[in-house]
Coordinates of N, CA and C in Angstrom, one line a residue:
X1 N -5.0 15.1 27.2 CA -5.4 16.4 27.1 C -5.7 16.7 25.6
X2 N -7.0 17.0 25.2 CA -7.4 17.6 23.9 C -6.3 18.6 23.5
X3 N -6.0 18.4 21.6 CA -5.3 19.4 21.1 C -5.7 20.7 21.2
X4 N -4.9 21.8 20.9 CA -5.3 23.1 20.8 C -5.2 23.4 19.5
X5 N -6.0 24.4 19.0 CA -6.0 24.9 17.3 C -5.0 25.1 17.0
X6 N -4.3 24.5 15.6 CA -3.2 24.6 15.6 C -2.1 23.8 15.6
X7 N -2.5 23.2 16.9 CA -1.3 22.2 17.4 C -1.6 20.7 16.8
X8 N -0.6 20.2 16.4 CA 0.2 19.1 15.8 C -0.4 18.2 16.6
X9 N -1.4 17.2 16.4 CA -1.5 15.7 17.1 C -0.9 14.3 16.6
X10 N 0.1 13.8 17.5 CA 1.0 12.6 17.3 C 0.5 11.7 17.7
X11 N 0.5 10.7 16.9 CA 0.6 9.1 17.6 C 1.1 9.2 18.6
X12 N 1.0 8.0 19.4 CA 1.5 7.6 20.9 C 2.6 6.3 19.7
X13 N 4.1 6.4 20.0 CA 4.8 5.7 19.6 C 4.8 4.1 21.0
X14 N 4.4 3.0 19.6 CA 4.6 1.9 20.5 C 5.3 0.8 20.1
X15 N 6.4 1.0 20.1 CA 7.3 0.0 19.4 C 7.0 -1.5 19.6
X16 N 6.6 -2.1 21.1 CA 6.3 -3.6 21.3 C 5.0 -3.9 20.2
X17 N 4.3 -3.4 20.6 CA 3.4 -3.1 19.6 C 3.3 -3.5 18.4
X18 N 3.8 -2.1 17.5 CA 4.3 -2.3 16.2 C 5.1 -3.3 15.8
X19 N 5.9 -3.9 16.3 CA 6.8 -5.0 16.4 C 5.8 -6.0 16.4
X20 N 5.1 -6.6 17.3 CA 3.9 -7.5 17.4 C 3.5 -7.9 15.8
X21 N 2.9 -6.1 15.5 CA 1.3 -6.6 14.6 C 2.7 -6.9 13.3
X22 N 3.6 -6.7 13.0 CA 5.1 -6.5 11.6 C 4.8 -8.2 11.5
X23 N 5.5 -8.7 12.8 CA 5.7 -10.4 12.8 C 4.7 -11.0 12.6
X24 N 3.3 -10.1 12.9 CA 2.1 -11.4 12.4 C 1.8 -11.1 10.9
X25 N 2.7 -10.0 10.5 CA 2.1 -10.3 9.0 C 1.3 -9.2 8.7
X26 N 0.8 -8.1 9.7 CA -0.5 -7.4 9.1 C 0.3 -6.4 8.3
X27 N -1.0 -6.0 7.3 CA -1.1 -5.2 6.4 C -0.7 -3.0 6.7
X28 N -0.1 -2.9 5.8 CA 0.3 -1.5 6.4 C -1.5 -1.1 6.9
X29 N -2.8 -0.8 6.1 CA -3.8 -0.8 7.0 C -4.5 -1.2 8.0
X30 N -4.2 -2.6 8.4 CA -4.4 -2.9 9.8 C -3.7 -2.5 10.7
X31 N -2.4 -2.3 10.3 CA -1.4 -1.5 11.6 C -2.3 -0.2 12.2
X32 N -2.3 0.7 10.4 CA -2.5 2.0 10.9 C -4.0 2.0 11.6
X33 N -4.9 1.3 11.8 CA -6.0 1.3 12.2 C -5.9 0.8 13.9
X34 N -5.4 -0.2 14.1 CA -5.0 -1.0 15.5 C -4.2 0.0 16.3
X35 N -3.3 0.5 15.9 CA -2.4 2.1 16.5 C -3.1 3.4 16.4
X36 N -3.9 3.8 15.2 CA -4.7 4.9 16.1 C -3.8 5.9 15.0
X37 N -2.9 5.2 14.2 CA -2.1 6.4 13.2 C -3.3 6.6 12.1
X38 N -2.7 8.2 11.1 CA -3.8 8.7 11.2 C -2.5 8.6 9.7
X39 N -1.6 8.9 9.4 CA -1.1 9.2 8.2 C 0.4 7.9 7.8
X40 N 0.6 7.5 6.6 CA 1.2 6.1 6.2 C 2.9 7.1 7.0
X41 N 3.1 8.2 6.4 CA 4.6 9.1 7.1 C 4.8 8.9 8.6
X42 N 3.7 9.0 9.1 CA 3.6 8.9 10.8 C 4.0 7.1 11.2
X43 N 3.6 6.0 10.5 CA 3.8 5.6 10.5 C 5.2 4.7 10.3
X44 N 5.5 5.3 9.1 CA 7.2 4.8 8.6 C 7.6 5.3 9.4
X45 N 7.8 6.5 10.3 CA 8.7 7.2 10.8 C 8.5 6.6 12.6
X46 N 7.6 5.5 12.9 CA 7.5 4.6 14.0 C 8.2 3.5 13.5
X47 N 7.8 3.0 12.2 CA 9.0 2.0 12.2 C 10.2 2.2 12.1
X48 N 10.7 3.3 11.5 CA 12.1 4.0 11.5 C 13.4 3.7 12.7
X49 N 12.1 3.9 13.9 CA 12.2 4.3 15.0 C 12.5 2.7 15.8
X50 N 11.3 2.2 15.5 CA 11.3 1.0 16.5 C 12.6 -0.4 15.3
X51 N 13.9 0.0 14.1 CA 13.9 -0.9 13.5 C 15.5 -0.3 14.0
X52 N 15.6 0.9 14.5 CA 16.8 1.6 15.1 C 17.1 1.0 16.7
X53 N 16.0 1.0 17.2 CA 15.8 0.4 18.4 C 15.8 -1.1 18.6
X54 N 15.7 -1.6 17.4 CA 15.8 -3.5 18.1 C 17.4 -3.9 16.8
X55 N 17.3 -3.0 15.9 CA 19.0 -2.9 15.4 C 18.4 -4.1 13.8
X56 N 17.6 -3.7 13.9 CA 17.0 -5.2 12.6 C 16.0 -4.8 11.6
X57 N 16.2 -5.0 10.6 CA 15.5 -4.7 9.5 C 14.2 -5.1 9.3
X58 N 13.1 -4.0 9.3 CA 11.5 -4.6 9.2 C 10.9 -4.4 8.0
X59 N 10.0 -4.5 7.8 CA 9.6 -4.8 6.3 C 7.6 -5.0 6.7
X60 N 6.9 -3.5 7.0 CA 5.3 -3.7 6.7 C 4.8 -4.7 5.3
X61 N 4.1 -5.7 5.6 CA 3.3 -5.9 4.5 C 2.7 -4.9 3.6
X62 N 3.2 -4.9 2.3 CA 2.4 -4.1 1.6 C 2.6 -2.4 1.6
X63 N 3.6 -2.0 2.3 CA 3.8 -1.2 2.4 C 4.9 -0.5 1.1
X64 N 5.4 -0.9 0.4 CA 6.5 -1.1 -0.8 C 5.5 -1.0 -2.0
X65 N 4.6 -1.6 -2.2 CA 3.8 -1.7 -3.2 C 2.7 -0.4 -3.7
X66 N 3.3 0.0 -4.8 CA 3.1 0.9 -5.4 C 1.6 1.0 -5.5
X67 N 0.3 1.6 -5.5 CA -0.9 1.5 -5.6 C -1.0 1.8 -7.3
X68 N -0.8 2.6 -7.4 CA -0.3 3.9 -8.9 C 0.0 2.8 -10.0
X69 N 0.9 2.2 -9.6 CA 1.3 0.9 -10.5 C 0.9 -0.4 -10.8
X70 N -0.2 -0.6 -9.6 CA -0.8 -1.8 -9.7 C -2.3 -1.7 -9.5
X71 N -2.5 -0.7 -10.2 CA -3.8 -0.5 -10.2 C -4.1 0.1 -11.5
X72 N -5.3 -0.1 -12.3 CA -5.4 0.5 -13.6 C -6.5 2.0 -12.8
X73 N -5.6 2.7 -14.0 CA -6.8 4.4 -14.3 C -7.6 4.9 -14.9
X74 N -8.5 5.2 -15.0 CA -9.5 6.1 -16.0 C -9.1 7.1 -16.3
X75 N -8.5 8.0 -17.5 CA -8.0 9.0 -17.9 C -8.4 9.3 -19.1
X76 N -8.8 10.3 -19.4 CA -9.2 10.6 -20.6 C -10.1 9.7 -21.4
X77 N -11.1 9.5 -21.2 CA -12.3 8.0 -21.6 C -11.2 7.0 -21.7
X78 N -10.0 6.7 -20.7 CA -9.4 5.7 -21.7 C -9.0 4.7 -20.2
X79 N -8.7 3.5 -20.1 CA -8.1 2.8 -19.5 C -7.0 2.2 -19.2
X80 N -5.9 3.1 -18.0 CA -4.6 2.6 -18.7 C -3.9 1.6 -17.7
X81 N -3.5 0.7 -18.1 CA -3.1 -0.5 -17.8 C -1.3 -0.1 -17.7
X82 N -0.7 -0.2 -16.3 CA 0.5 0.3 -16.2 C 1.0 -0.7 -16.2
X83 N 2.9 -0.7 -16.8 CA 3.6 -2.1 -17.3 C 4.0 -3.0 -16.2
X84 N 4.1 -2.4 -14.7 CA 3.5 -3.6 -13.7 C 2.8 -4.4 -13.4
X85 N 2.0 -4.1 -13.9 CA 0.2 -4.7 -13.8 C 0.5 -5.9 -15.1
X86 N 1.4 -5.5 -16.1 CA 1.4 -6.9 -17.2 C 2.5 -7.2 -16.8
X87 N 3.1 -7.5 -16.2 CA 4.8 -8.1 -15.8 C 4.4 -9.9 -16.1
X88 N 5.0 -10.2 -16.8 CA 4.6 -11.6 -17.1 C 3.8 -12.6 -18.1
X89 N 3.3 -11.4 -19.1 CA 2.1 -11.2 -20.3 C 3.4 -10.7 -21.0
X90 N 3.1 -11.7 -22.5 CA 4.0 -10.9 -23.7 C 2.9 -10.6 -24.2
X91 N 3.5 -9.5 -24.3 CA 1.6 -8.4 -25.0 C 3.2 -7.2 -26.2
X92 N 2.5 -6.7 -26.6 CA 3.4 -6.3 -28.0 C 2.7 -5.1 -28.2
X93 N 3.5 -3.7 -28.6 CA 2.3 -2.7 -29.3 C 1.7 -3.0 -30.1
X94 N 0.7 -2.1 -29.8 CA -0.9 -2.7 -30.7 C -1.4 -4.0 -30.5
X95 N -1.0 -4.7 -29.7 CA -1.7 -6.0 -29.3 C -3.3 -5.4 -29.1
X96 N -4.4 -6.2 -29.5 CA -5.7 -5.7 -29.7 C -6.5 -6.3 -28.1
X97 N -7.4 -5.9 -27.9 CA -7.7 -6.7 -26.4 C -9.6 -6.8 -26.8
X98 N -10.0 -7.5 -26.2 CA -11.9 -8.0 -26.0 C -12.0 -7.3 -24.7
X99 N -13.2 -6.4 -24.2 CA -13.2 -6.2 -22.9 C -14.7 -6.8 -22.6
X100 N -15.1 -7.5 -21.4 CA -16.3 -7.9 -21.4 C -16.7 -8.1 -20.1
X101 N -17.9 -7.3 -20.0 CA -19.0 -7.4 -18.6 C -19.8 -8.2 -18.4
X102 N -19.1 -9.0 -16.8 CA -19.4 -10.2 -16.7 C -20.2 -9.8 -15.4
X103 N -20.6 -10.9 -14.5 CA -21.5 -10.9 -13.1 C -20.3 -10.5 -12.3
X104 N -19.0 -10.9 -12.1 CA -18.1 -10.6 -11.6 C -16.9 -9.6 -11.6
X105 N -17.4 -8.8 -13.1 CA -16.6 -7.0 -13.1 C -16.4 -7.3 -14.6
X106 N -16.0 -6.7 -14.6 CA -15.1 -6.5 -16.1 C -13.9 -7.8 -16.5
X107 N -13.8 -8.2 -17.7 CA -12.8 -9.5 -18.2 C -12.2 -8.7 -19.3
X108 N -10.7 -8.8 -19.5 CA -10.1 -8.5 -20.2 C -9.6 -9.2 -21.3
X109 N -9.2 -10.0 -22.6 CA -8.9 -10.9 -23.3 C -8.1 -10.5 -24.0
X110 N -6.8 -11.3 -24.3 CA -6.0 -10.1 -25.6 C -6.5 -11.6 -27.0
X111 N -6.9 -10.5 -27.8 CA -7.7 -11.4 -28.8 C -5.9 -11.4 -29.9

């Protein structure tokens, strides 16, 4: 039955399912795409559900992973490189960097 104006449209909760696509590995966006969920909340709150229900700890691919933080931003003409993104780079203040446009995107170099 079509929603009415107004009214709240839910997933159809399917724990076998959701369970399935967890164990093969997919990505929190292949879940939400293959299920028909419409928001990442709607979501957690199926796994919530189905991790209460089998008594065991699940863990979406990719779903933990900060976007914000592992992704650089354009802000103010500037490009900011967040300290997760260099986890592993001894880079120092004021370290100077080369930026250069290649066939393949942009290359970064710390000179």
């Amino acid at each position: 039955m079509p929603a009415k104006k107004g009214e709240r449209v839910e997933s159809k909760y399917d724990g076998e399912k959701l369970y399935a696509l967890i164990k093969e590995g997919k990505t929190m966006p292949e879940i939400m795409a293959t299920l028909g969920v419409k928001s990442k909340s709607t979501l957690m709150n199926h796994l919530m559900k189905l991790m209460i229900e089998k008594k065991e700890f699940l863990e979406i691919e990719g779903s933990s992973t900060r976007t914000r933080s592992t992704s650089p931003v354009y802000r103010g003409g500037k490009i900011v490189l967040g300290a997760n993104m260099l986890k592993g780079f001894e880079i120092e203040e004021g370290q100077k960097f080369v930026l250069k446009k290649t066939e393949d995107g942009l290359k970064l170099k710390m000179v």
